[in-house]
PDB file of C-alpha atoms in Angstrom:
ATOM      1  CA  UNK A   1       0.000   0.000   0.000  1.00 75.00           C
ATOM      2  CA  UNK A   2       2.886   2.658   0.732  1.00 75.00           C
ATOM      3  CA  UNK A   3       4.021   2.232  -2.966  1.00 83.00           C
ATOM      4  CA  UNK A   4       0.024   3.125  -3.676  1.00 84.00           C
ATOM      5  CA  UNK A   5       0.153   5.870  -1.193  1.00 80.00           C
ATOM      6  CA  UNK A   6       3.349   7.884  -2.911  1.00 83.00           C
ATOM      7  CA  UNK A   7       1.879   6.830  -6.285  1.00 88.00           C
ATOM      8  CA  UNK A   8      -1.291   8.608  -5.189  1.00 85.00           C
ATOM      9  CA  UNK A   9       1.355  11.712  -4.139  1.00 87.00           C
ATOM     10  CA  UNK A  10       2.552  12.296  -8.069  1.00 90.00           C
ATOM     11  CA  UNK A  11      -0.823  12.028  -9.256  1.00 91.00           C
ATOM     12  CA  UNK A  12      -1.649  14.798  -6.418  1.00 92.00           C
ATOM     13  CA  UNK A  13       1.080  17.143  -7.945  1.00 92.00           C
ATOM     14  CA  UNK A  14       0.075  16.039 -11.808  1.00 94.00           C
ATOM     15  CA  UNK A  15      -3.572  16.783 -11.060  1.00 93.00           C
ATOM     16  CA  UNK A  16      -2.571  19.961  -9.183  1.00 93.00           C
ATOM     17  CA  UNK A  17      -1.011  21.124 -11.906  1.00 95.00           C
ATOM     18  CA  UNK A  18      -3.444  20.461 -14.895  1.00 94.00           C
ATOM     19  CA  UNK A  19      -5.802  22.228 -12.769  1.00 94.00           C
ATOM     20  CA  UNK A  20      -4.203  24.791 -12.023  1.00 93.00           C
ATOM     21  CA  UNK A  21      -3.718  25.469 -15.424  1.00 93.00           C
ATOM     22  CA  UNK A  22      -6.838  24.670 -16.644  1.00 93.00           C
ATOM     23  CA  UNK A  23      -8.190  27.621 -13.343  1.00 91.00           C
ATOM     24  CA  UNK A  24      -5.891  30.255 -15.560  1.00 91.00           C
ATOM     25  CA  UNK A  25      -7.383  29.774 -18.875  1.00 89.00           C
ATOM     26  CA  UNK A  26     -10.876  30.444 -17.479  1.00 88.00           C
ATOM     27  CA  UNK A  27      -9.923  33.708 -17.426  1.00 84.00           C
ATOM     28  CA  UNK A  28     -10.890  35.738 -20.617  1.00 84.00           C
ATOM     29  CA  UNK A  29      -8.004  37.972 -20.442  1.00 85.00           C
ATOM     30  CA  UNK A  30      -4.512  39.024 -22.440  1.00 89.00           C
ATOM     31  CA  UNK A  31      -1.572  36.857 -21.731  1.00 88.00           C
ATOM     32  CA  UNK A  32      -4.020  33.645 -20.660  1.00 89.00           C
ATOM     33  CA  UNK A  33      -1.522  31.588 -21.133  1.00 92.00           C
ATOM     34  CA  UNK A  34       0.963  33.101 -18.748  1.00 93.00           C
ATOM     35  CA  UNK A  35      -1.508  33.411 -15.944  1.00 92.00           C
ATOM     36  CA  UNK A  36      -2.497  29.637 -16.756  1.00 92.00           C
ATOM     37  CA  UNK A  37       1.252  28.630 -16.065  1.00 94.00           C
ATOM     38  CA  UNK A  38       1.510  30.679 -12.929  1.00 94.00           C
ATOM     39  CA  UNK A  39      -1.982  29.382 -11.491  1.00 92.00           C
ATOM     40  CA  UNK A  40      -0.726  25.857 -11.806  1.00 94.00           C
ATOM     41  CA  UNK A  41       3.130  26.459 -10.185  1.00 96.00           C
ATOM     42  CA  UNK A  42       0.754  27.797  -7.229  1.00 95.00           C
ATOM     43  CA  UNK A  43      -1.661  25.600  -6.768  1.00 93.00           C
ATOM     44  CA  UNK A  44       1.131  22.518  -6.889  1.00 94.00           C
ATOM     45  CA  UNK A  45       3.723  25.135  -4.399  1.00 95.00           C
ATOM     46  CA  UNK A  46       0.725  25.242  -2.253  1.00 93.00           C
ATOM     47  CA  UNK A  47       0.513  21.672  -2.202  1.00 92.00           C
ATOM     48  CA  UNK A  48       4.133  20.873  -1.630  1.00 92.00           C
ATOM     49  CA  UNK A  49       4.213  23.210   1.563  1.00 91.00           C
ATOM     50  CA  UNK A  50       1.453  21.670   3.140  1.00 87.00           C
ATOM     51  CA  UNK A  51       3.038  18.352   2.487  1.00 86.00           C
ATOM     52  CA  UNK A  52       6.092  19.520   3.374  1.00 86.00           C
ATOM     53  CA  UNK A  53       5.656  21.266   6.622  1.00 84.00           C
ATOM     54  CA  UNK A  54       3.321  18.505   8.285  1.00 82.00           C
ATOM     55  CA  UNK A  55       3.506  15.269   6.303  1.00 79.00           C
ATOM     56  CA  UNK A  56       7.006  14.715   5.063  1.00 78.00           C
ATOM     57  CA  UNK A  57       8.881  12.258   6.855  1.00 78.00           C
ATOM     58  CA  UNK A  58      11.672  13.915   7.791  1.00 81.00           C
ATOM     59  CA  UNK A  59       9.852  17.367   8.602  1.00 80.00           C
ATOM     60  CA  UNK A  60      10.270  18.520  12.428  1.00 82.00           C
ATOM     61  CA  UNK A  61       6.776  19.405  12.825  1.00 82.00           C
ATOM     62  CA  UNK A  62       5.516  16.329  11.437  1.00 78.00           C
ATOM     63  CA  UNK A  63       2.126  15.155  12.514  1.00 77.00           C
ATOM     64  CA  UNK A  64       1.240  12.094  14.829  1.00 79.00           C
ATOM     65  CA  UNK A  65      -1.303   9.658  13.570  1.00 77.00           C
ATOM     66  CA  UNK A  66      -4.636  10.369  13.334  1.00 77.00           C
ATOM     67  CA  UNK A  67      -3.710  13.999  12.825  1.00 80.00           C
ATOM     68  CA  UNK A  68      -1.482  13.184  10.209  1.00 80.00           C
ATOM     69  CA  UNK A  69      -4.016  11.660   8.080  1.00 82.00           C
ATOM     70  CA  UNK A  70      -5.984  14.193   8.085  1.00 83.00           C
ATOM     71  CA  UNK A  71      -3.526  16.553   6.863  1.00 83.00           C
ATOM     72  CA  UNK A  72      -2.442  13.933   4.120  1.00 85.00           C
ATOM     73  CA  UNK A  73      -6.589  14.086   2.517  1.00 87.00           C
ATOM     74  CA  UNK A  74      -6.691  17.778   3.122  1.00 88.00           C
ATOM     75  CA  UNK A  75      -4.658  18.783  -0.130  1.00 90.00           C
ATOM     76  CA  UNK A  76      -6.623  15.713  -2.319  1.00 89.00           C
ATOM     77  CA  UNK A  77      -9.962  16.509  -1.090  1.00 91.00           C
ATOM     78  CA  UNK A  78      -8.842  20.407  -2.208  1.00 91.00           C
ATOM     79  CA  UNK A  79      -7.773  19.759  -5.109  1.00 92.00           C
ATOM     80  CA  UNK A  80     -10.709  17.195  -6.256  1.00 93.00           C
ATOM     81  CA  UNK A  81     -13.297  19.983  -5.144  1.00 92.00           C
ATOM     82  CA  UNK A  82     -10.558  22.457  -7.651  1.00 91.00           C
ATOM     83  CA  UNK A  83     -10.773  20.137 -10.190  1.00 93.00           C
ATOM     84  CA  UNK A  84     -14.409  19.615 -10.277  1.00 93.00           C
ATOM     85  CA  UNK A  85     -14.444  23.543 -11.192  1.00 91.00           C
ATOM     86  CA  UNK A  86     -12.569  23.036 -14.650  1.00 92.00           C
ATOM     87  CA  UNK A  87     -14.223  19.740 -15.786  1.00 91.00           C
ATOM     88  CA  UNK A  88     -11.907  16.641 -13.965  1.00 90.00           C
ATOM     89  CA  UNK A  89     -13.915  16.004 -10.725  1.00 89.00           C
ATOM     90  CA  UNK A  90     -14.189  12.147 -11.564  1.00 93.00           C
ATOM     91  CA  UNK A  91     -10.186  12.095 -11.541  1.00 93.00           C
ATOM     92  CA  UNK A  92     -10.204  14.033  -8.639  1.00 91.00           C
ATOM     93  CA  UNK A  93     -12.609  12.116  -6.494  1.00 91.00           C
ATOM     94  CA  UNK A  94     -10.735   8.869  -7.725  1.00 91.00           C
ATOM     95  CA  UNK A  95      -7.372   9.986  -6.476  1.00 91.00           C
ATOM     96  CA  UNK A  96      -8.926  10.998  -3.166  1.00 90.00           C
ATOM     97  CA  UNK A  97     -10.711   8.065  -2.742  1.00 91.00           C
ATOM     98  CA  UNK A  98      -7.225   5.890  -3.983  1.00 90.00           C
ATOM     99  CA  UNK A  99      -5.775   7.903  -1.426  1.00 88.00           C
ATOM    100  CA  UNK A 100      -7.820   7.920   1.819  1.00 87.00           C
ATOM    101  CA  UNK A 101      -7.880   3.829   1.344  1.00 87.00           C
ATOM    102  CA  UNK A 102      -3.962   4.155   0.488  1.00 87.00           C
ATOM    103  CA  UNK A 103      -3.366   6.129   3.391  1.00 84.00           C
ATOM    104  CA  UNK A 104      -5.580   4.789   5.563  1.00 82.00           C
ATOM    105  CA  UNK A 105      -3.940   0.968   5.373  1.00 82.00           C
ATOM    106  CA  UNK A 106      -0.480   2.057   4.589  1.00 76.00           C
ATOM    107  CA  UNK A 107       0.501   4.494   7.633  1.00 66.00           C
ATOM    108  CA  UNK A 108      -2.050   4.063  10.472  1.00 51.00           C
ATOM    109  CA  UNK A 109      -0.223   1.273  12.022  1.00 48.00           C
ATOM    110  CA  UNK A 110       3.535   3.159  11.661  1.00 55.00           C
ATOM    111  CA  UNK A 111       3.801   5.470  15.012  1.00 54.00           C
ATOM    112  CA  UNK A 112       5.881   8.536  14.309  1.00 52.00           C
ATOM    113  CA  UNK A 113       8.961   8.158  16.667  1.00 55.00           C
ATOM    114  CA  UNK A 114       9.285  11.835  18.838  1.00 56.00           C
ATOM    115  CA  UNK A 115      11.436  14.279  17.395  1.00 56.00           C
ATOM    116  CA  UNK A 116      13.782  13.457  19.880  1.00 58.00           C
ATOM    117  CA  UNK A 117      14.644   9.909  18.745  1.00 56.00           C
ATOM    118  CA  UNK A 118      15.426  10.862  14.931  1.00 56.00           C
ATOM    119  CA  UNK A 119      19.052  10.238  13.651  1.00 57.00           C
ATOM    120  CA  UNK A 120      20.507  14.008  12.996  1.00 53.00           C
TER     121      UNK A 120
END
């Protein structure tokens, strides 16, 4: 399940992106195109901090389980409901549903160790 779970991650980040790029061109305005590519580096930077800051691994605010899990469907279940705005909320609700069963079987038995404990 952990190889499902980080598979589910790069489709997070793919689906972020295509997204975000399909938010920009909704936008009837000059230089579409540009404001397309910059929609979809934020939308996948905004995903990558949250991942970063609480879910990562080696992050030192990392989350303990159930917490954790939570903040691992927050970012899918955002993007799915983003994604249902420009036309892919079938591939979003997929992912999060791929996802929450991913998560759910691959990490809820793994305790965090306390920040203490990890190798420097």
């Amino acid at each position: 399940m952990s190889v499902v779970a980080f598979g589910c991650e790069v489709g997070l980040l793919v689906l972020a992106g295509v997204t975000g790029w399909r938010l920009g061109m909704l936008a009837d305005v000059p230089g579409r195109r540009a404001l397309a590519a910059v929609v979809a580096v934020l939308v996948v930077s905004a995903v990558v901090i949250v991942w970063a800051r609480w879910n990562a691994p080696r992050s030192p605010s990392r989350l303990r389980w159930p917490l954790r899990y939570l903040t691992q469907l927050a970012p899918f279940v955002a993007v799915a409901l983003l994604a249902a705005l420009v036309g892919l909320g079938w591939w979003g609700a997929i992912l999060a549903f791929v996802a929450a069963v991913a998560f759910g079987l691959s990490r809820g038995n793994a305790p965090t160790p306390p920040p203490d404990s990890r190798p420097a």
